[in-house]
XYZ file of C-alpha atoms in Angstrom:
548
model
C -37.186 -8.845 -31.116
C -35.891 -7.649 -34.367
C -33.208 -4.892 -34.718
C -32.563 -2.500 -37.319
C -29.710 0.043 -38.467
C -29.640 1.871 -41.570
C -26.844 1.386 -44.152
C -25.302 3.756 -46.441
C -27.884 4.153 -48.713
C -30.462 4.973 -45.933
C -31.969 1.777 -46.495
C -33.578 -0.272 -42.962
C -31.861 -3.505 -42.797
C -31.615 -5.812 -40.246
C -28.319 -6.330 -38.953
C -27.401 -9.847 -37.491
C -23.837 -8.587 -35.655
C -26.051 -5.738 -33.993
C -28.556 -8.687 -32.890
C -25.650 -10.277 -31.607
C -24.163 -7.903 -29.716
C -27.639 -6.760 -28.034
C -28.421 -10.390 -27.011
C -24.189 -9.988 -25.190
C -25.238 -6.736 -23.470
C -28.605 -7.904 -21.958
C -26.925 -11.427 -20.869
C -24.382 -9.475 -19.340
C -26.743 -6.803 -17.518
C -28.456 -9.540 -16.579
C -25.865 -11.322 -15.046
C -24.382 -8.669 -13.505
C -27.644 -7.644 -11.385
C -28.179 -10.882 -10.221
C -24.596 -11.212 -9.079
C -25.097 -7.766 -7.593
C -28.279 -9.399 -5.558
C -26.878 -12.772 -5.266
C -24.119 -10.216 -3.125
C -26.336 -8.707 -1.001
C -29.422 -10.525 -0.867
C -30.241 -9.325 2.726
C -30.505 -5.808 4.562
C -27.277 -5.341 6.341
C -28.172 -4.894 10.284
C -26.087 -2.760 13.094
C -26.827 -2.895 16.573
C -25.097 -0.456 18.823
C -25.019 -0.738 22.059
C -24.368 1.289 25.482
C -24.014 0.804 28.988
C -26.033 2.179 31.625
C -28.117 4.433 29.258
C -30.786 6.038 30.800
C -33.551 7.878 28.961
C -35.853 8.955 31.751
C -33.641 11.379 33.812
C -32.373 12.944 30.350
C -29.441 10.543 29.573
C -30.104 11.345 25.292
C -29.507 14.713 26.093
C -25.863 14.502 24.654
C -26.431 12.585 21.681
C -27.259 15.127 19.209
C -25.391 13.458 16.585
C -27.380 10.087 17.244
C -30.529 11.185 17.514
C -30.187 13.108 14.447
C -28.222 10.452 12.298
C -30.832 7.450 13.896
C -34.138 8.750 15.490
C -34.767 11.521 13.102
C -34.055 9.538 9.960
C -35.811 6.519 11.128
C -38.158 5.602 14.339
C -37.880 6.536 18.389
C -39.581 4.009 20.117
C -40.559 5.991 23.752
C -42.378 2.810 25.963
C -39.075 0.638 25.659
C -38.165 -1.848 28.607
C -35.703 -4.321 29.540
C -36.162 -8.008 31.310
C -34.121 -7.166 34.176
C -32.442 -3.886 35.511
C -29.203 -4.885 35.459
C -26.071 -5.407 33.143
C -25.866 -9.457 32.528
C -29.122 -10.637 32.780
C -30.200 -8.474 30.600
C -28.033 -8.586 28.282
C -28.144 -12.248 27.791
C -32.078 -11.627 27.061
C -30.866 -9.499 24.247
C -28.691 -12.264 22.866
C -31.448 -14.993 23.311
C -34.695 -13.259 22.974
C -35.394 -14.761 26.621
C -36.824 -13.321 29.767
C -34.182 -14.685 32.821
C -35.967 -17.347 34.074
C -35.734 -18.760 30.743
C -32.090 -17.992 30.232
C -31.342 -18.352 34.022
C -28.958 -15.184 34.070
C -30.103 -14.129 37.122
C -27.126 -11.425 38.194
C -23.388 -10.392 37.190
C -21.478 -12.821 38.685
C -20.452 -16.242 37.351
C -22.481 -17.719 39.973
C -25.714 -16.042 38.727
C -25.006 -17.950 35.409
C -22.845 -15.014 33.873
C -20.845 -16.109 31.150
C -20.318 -19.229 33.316
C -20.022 -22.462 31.430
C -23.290 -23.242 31.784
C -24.645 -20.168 30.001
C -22.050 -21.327 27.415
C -23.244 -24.480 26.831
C -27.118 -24.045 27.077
C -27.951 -20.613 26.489
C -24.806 -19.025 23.728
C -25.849 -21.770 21.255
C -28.953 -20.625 20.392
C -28.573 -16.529 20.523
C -29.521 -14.583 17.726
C -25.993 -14.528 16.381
C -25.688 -18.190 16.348
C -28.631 -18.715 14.055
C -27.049 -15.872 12.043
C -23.895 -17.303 12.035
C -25.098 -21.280 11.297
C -27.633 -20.566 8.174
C -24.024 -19.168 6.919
C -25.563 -15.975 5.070
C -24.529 -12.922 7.505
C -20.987 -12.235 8.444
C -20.896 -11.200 11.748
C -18.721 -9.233 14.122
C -18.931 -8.183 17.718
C -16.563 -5.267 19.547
C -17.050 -4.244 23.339
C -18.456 -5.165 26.429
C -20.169 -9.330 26.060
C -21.147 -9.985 29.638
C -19.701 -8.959 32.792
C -18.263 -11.975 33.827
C -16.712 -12.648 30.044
C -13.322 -13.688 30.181
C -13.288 -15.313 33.595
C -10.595 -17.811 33.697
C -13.105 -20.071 35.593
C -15.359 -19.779 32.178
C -12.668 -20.648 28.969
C -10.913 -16.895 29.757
C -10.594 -14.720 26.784
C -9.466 -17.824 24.528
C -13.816 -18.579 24.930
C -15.533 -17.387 21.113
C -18.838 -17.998 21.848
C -21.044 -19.510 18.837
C -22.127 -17.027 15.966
C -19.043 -14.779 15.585
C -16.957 -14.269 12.712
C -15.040 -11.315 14.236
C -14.687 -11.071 17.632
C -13.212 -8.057 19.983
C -14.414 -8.517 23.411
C -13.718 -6.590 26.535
C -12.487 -8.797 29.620
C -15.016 -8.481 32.186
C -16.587 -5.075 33.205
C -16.525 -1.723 31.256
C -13.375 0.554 31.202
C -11.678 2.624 29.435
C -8.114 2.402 29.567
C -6.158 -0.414 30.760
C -8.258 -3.355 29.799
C -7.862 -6.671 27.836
C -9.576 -7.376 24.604
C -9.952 -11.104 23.137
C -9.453 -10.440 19.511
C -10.518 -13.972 18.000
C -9.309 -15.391 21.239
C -6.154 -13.711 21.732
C -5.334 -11.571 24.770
C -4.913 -7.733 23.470
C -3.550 -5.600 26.242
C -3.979 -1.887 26.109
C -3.105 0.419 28.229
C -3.661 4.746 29.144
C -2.637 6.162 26.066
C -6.070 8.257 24.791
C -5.305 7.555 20.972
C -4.235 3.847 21.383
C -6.499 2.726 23.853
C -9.614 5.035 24.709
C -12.216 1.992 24.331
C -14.728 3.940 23.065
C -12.532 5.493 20.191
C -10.996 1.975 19.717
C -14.379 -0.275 19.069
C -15.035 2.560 16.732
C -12.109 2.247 14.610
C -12.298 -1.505 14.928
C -15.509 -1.366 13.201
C -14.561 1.134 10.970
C -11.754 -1.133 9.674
C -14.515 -4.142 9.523
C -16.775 -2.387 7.093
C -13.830 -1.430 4.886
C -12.370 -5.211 5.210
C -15.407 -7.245 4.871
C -16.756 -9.182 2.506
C -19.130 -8.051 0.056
C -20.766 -10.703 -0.919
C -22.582 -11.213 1.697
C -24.648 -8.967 4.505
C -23.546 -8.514 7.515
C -24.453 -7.984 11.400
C -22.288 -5.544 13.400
C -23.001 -5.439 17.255
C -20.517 -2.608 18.798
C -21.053 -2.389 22.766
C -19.760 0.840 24.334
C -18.380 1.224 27.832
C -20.257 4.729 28.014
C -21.834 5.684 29.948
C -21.261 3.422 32.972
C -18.338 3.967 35.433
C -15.702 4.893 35.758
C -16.680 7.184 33.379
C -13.720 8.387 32.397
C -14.371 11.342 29.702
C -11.892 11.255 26.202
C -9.228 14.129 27.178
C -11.259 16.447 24.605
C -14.904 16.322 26.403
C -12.851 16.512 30.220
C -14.410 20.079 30.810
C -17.973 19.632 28.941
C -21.213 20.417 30.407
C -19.686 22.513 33.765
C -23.069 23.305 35.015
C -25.188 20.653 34.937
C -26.805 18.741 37.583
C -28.720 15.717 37.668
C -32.535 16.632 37.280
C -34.101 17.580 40.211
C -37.519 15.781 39.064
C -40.515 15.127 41.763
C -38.981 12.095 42.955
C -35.391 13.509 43.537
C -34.427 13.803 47.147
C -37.710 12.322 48.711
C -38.510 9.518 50.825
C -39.709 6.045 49.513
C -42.720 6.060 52.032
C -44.571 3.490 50.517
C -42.169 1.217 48.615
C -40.093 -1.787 49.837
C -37.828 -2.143 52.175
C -34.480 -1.554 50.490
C -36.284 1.950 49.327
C -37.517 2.713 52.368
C -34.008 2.635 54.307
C -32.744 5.026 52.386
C -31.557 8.699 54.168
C -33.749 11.614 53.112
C -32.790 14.217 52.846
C -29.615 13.656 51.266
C -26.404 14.694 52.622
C -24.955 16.998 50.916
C -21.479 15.484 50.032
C -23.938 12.629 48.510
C -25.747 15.011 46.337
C -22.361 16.689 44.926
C -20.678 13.480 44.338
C -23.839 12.166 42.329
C -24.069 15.178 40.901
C -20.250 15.164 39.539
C -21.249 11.508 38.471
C -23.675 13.213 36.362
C -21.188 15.367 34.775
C -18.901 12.558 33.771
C -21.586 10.431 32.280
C -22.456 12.579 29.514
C -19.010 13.497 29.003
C -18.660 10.230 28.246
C -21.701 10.178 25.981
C -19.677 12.347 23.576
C -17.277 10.003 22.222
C -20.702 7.579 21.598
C -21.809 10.333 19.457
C -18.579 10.239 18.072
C -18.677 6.498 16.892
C -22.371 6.747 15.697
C -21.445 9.448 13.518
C -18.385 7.816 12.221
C -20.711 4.007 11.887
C -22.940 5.826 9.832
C -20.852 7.981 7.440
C -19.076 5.001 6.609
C -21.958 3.290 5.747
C -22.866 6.200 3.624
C -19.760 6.655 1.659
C -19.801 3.197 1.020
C -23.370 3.068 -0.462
C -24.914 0.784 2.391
C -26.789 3.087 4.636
C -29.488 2.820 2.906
C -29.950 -1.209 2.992
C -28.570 -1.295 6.816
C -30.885 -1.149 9.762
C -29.019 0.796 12.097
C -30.368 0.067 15.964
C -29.406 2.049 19.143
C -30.657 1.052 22.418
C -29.080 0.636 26.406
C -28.847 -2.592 28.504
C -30.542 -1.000 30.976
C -31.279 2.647 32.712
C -30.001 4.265 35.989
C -31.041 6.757 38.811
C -29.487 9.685 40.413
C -30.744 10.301 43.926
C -34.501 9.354 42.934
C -36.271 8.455 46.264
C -33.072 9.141 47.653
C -30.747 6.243 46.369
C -27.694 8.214 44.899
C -27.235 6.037 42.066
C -26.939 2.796 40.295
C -29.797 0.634 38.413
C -31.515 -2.637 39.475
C -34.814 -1.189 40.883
C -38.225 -1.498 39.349
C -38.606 1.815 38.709
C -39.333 3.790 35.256
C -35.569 5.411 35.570
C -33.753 2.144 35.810
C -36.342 -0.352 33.051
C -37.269 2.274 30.362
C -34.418 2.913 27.548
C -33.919 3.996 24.450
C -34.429 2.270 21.154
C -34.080 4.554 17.977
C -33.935 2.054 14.498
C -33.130 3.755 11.170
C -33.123 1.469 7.882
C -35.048 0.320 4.930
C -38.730 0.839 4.057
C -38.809 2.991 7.874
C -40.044 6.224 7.318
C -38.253 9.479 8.762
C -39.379 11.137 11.995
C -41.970 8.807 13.439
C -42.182 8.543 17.201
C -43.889 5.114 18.519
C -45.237 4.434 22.215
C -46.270 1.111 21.344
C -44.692 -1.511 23.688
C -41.270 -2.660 23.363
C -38.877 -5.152 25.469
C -35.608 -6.366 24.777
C -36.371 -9.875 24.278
C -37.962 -8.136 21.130
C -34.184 -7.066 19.740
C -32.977 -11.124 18.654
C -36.596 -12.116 17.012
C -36.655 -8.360 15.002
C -33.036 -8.900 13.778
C -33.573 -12.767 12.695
C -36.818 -10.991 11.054
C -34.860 -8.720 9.009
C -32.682 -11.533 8.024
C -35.098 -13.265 7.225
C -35.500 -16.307 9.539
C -38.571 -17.631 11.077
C -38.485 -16.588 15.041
C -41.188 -19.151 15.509
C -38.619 -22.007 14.594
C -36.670 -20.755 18.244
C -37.410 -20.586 21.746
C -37.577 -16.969 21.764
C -39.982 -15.223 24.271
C -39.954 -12.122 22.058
C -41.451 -10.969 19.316
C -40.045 -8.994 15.851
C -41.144 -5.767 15.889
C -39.972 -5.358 12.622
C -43.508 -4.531 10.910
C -44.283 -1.509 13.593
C -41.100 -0.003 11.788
C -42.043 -0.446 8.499
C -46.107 0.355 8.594
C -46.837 -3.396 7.883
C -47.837 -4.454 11.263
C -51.129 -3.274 13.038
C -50.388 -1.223 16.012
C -53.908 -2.475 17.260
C -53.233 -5.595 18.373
C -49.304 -5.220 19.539
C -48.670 -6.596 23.049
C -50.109 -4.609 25.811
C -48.098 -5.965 28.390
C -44.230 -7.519 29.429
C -42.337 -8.842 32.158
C -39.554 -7.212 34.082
C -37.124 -9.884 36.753
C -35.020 -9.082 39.034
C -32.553 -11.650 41.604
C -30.973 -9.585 44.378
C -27.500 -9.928 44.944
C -25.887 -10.187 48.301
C -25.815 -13.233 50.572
C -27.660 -13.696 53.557
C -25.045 -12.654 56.455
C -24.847 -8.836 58.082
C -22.648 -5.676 56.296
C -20.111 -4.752 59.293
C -20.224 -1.412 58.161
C -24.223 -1.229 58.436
C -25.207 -4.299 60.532
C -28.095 -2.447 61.429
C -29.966 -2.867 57.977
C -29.568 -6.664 58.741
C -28.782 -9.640 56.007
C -27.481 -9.336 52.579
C -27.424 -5.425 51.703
C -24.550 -5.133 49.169
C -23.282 -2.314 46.805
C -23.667 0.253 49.869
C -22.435 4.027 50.056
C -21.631 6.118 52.887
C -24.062 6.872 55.588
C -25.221 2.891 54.910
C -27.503 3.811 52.030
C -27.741 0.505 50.432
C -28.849 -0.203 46.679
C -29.262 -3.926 46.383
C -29.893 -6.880 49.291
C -30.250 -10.671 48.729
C -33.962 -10.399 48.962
C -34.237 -7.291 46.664
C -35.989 -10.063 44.483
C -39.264 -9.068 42.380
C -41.177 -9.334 39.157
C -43.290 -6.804 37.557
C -45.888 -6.695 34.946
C -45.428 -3.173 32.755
C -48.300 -2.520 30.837
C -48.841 0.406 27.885
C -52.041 0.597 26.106
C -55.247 2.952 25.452
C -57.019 1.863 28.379
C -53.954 2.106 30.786
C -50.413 2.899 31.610
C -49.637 0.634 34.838
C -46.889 -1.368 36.295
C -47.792 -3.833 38.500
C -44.844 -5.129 40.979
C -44.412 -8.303 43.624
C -41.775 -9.150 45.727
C -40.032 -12.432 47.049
C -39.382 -11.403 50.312
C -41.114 -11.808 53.592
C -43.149 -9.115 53.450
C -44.394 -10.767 49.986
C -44.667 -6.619 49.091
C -46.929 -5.671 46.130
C -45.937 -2.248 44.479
C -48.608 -1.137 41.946
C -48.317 2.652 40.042
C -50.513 4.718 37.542
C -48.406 6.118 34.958
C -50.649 8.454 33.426
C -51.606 9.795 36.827
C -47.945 9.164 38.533
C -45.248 9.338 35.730
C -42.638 9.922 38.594
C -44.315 6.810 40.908
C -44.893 8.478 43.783
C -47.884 6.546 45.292
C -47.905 2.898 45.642
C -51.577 2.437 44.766
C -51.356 -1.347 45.580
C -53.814 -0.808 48.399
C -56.115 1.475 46.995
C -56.926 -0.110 43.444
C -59.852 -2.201 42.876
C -59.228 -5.538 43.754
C -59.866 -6.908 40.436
C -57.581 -5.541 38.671
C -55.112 -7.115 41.646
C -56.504 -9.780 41.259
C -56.279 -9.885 37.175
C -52.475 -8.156 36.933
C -51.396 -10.886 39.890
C -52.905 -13.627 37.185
C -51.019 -12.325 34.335
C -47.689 -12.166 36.232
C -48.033 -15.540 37.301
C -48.573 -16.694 33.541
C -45.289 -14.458 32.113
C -43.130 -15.507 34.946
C -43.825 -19.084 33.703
C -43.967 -18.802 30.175
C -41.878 -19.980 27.346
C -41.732 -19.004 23.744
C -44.556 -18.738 22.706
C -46.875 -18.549 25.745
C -45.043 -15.130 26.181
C -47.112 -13.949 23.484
C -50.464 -14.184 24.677
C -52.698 -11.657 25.292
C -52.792 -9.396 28.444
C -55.094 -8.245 30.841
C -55.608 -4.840 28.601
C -55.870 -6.746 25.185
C -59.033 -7.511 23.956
C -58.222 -11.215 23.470
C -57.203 -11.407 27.382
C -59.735 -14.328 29.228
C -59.392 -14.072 33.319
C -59.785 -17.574 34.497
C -59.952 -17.303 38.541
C -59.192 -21.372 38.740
C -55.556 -20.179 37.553
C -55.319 -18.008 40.748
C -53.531 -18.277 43.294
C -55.571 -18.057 47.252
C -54.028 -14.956 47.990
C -51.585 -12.466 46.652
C -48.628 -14.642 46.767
C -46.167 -13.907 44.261
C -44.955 -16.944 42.062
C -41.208 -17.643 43.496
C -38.379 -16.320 41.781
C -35.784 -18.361 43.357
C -32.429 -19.431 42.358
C -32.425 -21.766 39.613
C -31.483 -24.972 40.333
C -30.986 -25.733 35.972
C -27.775 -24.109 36.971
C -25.652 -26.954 36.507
């Protein structure tokens, strides 16, 4: 390439110190942009997430900010559903990409393999993080609630890091808000009731703030922030004490009415409703959203940060719930751990590069899908784990084909409880546990089941069997039912028992990738009766004995 300047005569001349000097520039541009790539060679990836987040009984309501900052400016995923209704287990199939009997979480306490050492030594060493952490390209950091058992002298205490974190602010135990312990790195930090010290929500917020201003950036990073909100105590930030004075929780076709045709545990529930148990769940309500505020609070501030810094746009930014939660549907005032749409469905909303604005998706989601989508984006093959999951990173990005996405996953569920008599209600028998007044009980022992959910064209179905004596089969029509009102189980046509008791039988004992196969409403499925069981008999979900 030849370069010319003209001297003082006007003359063209080629000029050998210009040459020079050009050759300096590019080399340097050069350079400099593959430095500048060699820094950031990745999409940056944040996952926030809550506590007890419903979506079904208007739990988003609050989150103006978030769905404006996330869902509007990226994707809302509305058919999303975790492996198990309840904190732990669930959450420990976010962190492995496994449905609980593969991760053997099976409740919240560290003898249902919560943060116990087994869990430690089998399951935290190959979690999403981990592989992050071990190919040695993401810099990672975790604030908030782990696991419910986390901390647990019994289990390491708070001096435990588990595998794949480079910054690590943990909550001991259960969510609060004031008065807790954190394990920064592994060091006991006390705080205690002072609202701008020690309001958890406000704190993992400026913890993370101070991360993305601190880090490193030469490399990307993973951020996982894990609010207390909106489970209990739910204790509102001083500012948000009097918000919302007038609402109630939704009084839906399934609020206040009796389980007729459900299980057991559903059935024994008091309808109506006394009336101190309607105004306390209703004041529950209340204090959830309020809660929900300072969540909106932190989103805002996650993502503003990101902005001013120049990384929004190369940063997924993820916001989903562990699982959802009822108040007073078919009569239980309120907790989680049923099979029903208000305690499995939750949202996911995922903003971040090459997803368009606005789009709405009801193709299929479950949270085992959250580990393989974010080693996906970082650019790791899932098929090299044991991940049950699947990324669902090209949905997002219009890469994928929506035609032939999963049509079905599994949803577990252990009851906890043992098997000996509540004095207070000894007439609902063995192993009812987490009971309120009037003996309205929301978990037992037995309250053990596994369902198949199923979205696609041809149907909308959730297909449910329990390990109990009454080996009960729940079956509901979405599209017909959205509130699951009738247990069709005895009215549907026997094949389609017959075929959804097949499939269940096949996900409850799958691994990796057997979890992938086709289901009973994708085209691919093939029924093979010599699989089948005699009889409706579900496939036992008992207590694992890999527990060790």
């Amino acid at each position: 390439m030849a370069l010319f300047v003209f001297n003082s005569a006007s003359k063209m001349v080629s000029s050998p110190l210009v040459i020079l000097r050009f050759i300096l520039i590019c080399v340097t541009l050069h350079c400099n942009n593959l430095a500048e790539a060699k820094m950031n060679p990745r999409p940056n990836i944040v996952l926030i997430l809550t506590d007890d987040l419903d979506v079904s009984i208007g739990g988003m309501i609050p989150l103006v900010k978030t769905k404006k900052l996330i869902g509007d400016a990226g994707i809302t995923f509305t058919n999303t559903f975790v492996a198990s209704p309840l904190c732990c287990p669930s959450r420990a199939s976010i962190l492995t990409g496994k449905y609980p009997h593969n991760h053997h979480v099976v409740n919240n306490t560290l003898e249902g393999n919560c943060s116990s050492t087994a869990w430690q030594k089998t399951q935290e060493p190959e979690t999403f993080p981990a592989f992050l952490q071990k190919h040695g390209t993401y810099q990672t950091f975790f604030a908030g609630k782990y696991l419910n058992e986390y901390g647990n002298k019994k289990a390491g205490g708070v001096e435990h890091v588990p595998p794949g974190w480079d910054h690590w602010f943990a909550l001991e135990r259960n969510s609060k808000y004031y008065n807790y312990t954190l394990s920064v790195n592994g060091r006991a930090q006390r705080h205690g009731q002072n609202y701008s010290e020690d309001y958890l929500t406000d704190v993992l917020a400026n913890i993370s703030i101070d991360f993305l201003e601190n880090k490193s950036n030469r490399r990307p990073f993973f951020m996982m922030v894990s609010t207390p909100a909106p489970h209990s105590p739910w204790t509102a930030a001083p500012q948000y004490e009097s918000s919302f004075p007038n609402v109630k929780a939704p009084r839906d076709p399934n609020f206040n009415i009796h389980g007729k045709d459900k299980h057991w545990l559903i059935r024994q529930a008091k309808t109506p409703m006394t009336n101190s148990s309607v105004e306390f769940l209703d004041n529950a309500y209340r204090k959830r959203w309020r809660t929900l505020l300072s969540v909106d609070d932190l989103v805002e501030k996650v993502v503003k940060k990101l902005e001013v810094r120049g990384e929004l746009s190369n940063t997924y930014v993820i916001f989903t719930s562990d699982n959802g939660y009822h108040t007073g549907q078919f009569s239980l005032p309120m907790d989680k751990r049923q099979l029903y749409e208000f305690d499995i469905r939750v949202p996911l909303l995922v903003r971040g590069p090459n997803i368009k604005p606005n789009q709405t998706s009801p193709l299929l989601i479950a949270n085992v899908d959250l580990g393989p989508t974010i080693l996906d984006i970082a650019g790791y093959n899932v098929n090299e784990t044991q991940m049950d999951g699947m990324s669902f990173l090209p949905i997002m990005t219009g890469k994928g084909n929506s035609s032939t996405w999963r049509s079905d996953v599994l949803v577990e569920y252990e009851g906890e409880g043992s098997n000996i008599s509540d004095p207070a209600c000894p007439l609902l028998g063995p192993g009812v546990t987490e009971c309120f007044p009037d003996c309205v009980c929301e978990d037992s022992y037995n309250n053990t089941y596994a369902c198949v959910r199923t979205v696609s064209q041809a149907a909308n179905l959730q297909y449910c069997e329990f390990d109990d004596n009454e080996v009960f089969v729940e079956v509901y029509n979405l599209t017909a039912d959205p509130f699951q009102l009738s247990n069709i189980a005895k009215s549907i046509d026997q094949e389609v028992l017959e075929k959804m008791n097949h499939r269940l039988m096949m996900l409850q004992s799958c691994s990796g990738q057997s979890c992938r196969t086709p289901g009973v409403y994708d085209s691919q499925f093939r029924f093979d009766p010599r699989l089948m069981f005699s009889s409706l008999v579900p496939h036992r979900n008992k207590r694992r004995q890999t527990l060790k």
